[in-house]
Coordinates of C-alpha atoms in Angstrom, one line a residue:
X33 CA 0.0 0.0 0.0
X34 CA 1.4 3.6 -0.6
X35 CA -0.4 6.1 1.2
X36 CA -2.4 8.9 -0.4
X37 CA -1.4 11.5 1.4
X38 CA -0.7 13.2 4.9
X39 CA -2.2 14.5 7.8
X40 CA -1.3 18.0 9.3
X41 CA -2.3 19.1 12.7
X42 CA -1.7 20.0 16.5
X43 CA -1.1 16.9 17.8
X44 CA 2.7 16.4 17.7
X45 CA 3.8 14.0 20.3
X46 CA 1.5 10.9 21.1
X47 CA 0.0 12.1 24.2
X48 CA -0.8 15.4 22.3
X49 CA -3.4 13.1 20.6
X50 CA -7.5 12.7 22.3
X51 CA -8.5 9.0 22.6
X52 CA -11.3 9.8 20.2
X53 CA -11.2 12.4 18.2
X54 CA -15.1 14.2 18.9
X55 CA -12.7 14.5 21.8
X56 CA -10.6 17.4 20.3
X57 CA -13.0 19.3 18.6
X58 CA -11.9 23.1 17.9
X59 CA -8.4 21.6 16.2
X60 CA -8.5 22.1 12.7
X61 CA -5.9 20.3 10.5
X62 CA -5.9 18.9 7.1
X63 CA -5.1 15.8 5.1
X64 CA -3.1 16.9 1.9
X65 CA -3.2 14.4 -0.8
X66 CA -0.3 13.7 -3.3
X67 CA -0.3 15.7 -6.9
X68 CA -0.4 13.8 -10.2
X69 CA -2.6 10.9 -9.3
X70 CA -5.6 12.6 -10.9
X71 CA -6.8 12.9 -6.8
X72 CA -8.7 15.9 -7.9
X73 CA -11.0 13.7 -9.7
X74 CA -11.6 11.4 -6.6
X75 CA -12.8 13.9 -4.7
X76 CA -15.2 14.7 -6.6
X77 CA -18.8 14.8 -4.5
X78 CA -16.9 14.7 -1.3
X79 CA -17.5 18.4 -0.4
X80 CA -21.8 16.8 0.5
X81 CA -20.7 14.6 3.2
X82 CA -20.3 16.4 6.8
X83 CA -17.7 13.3 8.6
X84 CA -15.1 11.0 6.2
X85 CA -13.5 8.0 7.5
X86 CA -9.8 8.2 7.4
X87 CA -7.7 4.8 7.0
X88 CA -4.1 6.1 8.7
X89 CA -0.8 4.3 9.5
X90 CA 0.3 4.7 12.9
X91 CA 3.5 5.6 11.6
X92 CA 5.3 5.7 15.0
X93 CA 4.5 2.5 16.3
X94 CA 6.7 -0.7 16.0
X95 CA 5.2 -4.4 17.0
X96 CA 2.5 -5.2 18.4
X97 CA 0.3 -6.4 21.6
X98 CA -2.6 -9.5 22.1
X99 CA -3.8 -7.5 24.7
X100 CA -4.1 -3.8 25.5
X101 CA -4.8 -1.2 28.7
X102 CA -7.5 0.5 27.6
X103 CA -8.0 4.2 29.1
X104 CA -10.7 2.9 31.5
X105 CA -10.7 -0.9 31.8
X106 CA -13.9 -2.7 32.2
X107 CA -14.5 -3.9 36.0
X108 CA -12.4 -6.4 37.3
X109 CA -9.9 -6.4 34.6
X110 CA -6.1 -4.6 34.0
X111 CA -6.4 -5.7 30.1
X112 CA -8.3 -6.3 27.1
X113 CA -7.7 -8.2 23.8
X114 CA -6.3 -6.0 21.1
X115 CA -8.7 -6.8 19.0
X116 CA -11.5 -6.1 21.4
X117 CA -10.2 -2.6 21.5
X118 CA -8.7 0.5 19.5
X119 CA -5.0 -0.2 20.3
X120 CA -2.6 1.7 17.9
X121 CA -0.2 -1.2 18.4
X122 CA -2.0 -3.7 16.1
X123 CA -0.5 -6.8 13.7
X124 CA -1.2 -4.0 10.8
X125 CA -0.5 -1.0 12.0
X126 CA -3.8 0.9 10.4
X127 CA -5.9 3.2 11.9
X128 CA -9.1 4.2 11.4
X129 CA -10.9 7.7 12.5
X130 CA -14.0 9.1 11.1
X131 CA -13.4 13.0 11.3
X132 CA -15.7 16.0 10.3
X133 CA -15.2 17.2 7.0
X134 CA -15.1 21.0 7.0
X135 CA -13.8 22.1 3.5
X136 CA -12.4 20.3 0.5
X137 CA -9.9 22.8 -1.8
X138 CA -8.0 21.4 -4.9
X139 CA -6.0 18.3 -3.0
X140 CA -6.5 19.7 0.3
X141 CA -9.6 18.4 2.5
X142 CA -10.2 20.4 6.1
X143 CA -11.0 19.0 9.0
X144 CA -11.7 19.0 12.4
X145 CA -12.0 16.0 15.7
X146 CA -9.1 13.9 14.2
X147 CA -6.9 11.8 16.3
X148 CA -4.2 11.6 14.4
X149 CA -0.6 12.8 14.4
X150 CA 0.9 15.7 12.9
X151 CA 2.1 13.2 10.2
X152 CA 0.6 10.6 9.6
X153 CA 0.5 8.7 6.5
X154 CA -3.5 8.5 5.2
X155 CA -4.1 5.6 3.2
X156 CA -7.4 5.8 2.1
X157 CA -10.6 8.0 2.6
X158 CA -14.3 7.1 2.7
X159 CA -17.2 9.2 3.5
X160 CA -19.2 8.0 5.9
X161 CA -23.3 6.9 5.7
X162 CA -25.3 7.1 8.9
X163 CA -27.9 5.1 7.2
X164 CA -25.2 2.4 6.6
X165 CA -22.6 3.1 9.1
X166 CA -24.6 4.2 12.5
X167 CA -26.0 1.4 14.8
X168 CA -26.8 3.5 17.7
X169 CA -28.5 0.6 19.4
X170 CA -25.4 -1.9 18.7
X171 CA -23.9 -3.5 22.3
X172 CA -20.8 -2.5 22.8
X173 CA -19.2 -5.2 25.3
X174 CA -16.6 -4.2 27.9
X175 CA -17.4 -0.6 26.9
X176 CA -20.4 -0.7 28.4
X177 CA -19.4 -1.7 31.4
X178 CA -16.5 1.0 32.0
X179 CA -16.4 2.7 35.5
X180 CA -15.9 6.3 35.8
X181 CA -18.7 9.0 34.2
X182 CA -17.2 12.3 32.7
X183 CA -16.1 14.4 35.7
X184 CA -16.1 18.7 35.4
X185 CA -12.7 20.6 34.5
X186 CA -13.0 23.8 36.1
X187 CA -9.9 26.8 36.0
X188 CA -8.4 28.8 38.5
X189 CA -8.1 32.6 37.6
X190 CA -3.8 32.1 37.8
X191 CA -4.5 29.0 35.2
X192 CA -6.6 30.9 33.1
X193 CA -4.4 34.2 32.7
X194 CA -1.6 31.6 32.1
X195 CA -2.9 29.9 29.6
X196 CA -4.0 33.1 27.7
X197 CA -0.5 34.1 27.9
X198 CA 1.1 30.4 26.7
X199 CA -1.5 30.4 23.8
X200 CA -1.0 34.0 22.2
X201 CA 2.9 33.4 22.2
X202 CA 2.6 29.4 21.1
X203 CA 0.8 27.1 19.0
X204 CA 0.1 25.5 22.5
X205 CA -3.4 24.5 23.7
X206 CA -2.9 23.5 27.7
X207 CA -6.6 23.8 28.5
X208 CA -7.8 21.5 25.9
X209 CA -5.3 18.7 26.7
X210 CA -6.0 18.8 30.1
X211 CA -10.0 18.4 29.6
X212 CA -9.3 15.2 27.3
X213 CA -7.2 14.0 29.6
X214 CA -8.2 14.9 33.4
X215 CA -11.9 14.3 32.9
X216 CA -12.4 10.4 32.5
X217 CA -12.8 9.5 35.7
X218 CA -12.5 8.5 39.5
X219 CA -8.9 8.9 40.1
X220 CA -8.1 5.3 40.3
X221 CA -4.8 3.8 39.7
X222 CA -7.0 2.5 37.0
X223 CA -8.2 5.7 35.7
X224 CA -5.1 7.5 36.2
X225 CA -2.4 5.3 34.5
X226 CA 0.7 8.1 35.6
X227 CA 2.9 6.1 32.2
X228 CA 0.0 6.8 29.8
X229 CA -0.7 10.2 31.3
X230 CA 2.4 11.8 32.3
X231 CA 1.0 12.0 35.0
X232 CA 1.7 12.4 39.2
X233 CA -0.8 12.1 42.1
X234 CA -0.8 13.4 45.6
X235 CA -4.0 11.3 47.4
X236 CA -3.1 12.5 50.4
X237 CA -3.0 16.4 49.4
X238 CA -5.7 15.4 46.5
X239 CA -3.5 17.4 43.9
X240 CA -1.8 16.3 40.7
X241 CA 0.8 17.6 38.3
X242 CA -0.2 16.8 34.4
X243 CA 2.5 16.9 31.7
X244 CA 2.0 18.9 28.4
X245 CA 5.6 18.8 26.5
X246 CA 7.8 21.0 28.1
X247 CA 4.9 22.8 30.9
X248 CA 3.2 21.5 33.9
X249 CA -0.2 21.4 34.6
X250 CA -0.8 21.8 38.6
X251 CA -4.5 21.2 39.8
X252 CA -6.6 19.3 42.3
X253 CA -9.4 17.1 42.4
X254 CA -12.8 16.2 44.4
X255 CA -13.9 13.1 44.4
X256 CA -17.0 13.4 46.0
X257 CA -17.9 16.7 43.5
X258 CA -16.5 14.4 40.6
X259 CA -14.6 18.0 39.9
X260 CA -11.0 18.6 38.4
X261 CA -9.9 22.2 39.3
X262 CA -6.9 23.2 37.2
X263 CA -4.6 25.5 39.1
X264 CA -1.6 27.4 37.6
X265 CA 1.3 26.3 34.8
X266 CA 4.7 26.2 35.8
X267 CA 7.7 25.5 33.5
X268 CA 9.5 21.7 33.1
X269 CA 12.8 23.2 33.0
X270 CA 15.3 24.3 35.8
X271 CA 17.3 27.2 36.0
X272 CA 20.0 25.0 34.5
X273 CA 18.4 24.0 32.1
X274 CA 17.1 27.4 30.6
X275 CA 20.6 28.9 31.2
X276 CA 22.0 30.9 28.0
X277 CA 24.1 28.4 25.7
X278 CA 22.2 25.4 26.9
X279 CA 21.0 22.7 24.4
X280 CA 17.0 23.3 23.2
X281 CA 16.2 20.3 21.8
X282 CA 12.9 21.3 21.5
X283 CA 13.4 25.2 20.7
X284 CA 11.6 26.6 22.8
X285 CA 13.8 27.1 25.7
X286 CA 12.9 31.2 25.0
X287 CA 9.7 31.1 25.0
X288 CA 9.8 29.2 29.1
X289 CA 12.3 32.4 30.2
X290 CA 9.7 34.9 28.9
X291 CA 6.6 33.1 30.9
X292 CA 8.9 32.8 34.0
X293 CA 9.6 36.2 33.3
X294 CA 5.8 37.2 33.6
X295 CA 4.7 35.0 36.0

């Protein structure tokens, strides 16, 4: 298979991406699809349909797992079978994501709640039929027995004015990961997997620190409220680390001295 195309968006790292793309709605990107295949031609009719599915490479991955963590495991289990689930580490490594379609200009098709890598390889794309592809009624096995209801991300005036700060001098969007990822449930170790979260808990102090790239997200939580209140950003770096002349691996060393040097 050669792919079609690739995907462009915000989600750089893998735990930049939502767990389901409706998840990360409000974060445009755009598949671009290779010139002189007469592509132009495919897309014909396309611009009608309001969601596509996307068949993707999961370009970054290498081997794969029989069974799989899933974000919230079903009662009484750690794991799952990878087939009973949307691992990326698969025998094939192919993805599949039904997006929204927003736009479709020349070989470039808009779109928005994709849960893909800035990237990724796109192999194939579909539109998609509610009348043929929507069984709202289907079971849907250890899904539905999942522990843990959506809980309430709330911001703290410090977190907010940071943010705002972080966002007009970067293409960073702190609020937004923290809301995909703080807001799936109770707080359990099974919940809150610290390896797949970057993630560190305080129970006692009922405060946790949630990794975005290079910033930290500081907030605490209430069980009993089922609330997540996100507190204030600080830096990941230390004074060493942001010293003049040090390496920036991921060049933006500056921008961390100037939001010290406001907040």
């Amino acid at each position: 298979m050669t792919p079609i195309g690739t995907f462009y968006g915000d989600a750089v790292y893998k735990y930049d991406a939502p767990r389901q793309g409706r998840l990360f709605a409000g974060h445009p990107g755009r598949i671009e699809l290779q010139p002189g295949m007469n592509f132009e031609t495919a897309l014909r009719d396309l611009d009608g349909f309001e969601r596509i599915w996307v068949i993707f490479l999961f370009h970054e991955n290498e081997g794969w797992r029989p069974t799989t963590r899933p974000p919230v495991p079903p009662k009484g289990k750690d794991r799952v079978g990878t087939f009973a689930s949307r691992s990326p580490y698969r025998p094939n490594p192919i993805g599949l994501s039904c997006v929204r379609l927003l736009k479709v200009e020349g070989l470039t098709l808009y779109v928005d709640e994709a849960d893909l890598l800035n990237g990724t390889p796109v192999l194939d794309i579909k539109p998609y039929i509610p009348m043929a592809d929507a069984f709202p009624e289907a079971k849907a096995g250890w899904v539905e027995e999942q522990v843990g209801d959506l809980w309430t991300v709330e911001k703290a005036p410090e977190f907010s004015e940071q943010n705002h700060w972080i966002a007009e001098h970067s293409a960073f969007d702190l609020e937004s990961f923290a809301q995909v990822q703080l807001s799936r449930g109770n707080f359990s170790k099974d919940v809150f997997d610290s390896s797949r979260r970057r993630l560190t808990i305080d129970e006692f102090s009922k405060t946790g620190v949630l990794a975005y790239r290079t910033f930290r997200i500081h907030f605490s939580y209430d069980e009993l409220a089922r609330k997540v209140l996100l507190l204030r950003v600080s830096s990941g770096y230390s004074a060493d680390d942001l010293a003049l002349g040090a390496e920036d691996k991921y060049g933006d060393k500056q921008l961390h001295r100037d939001f010290i040097a406001n907040f």
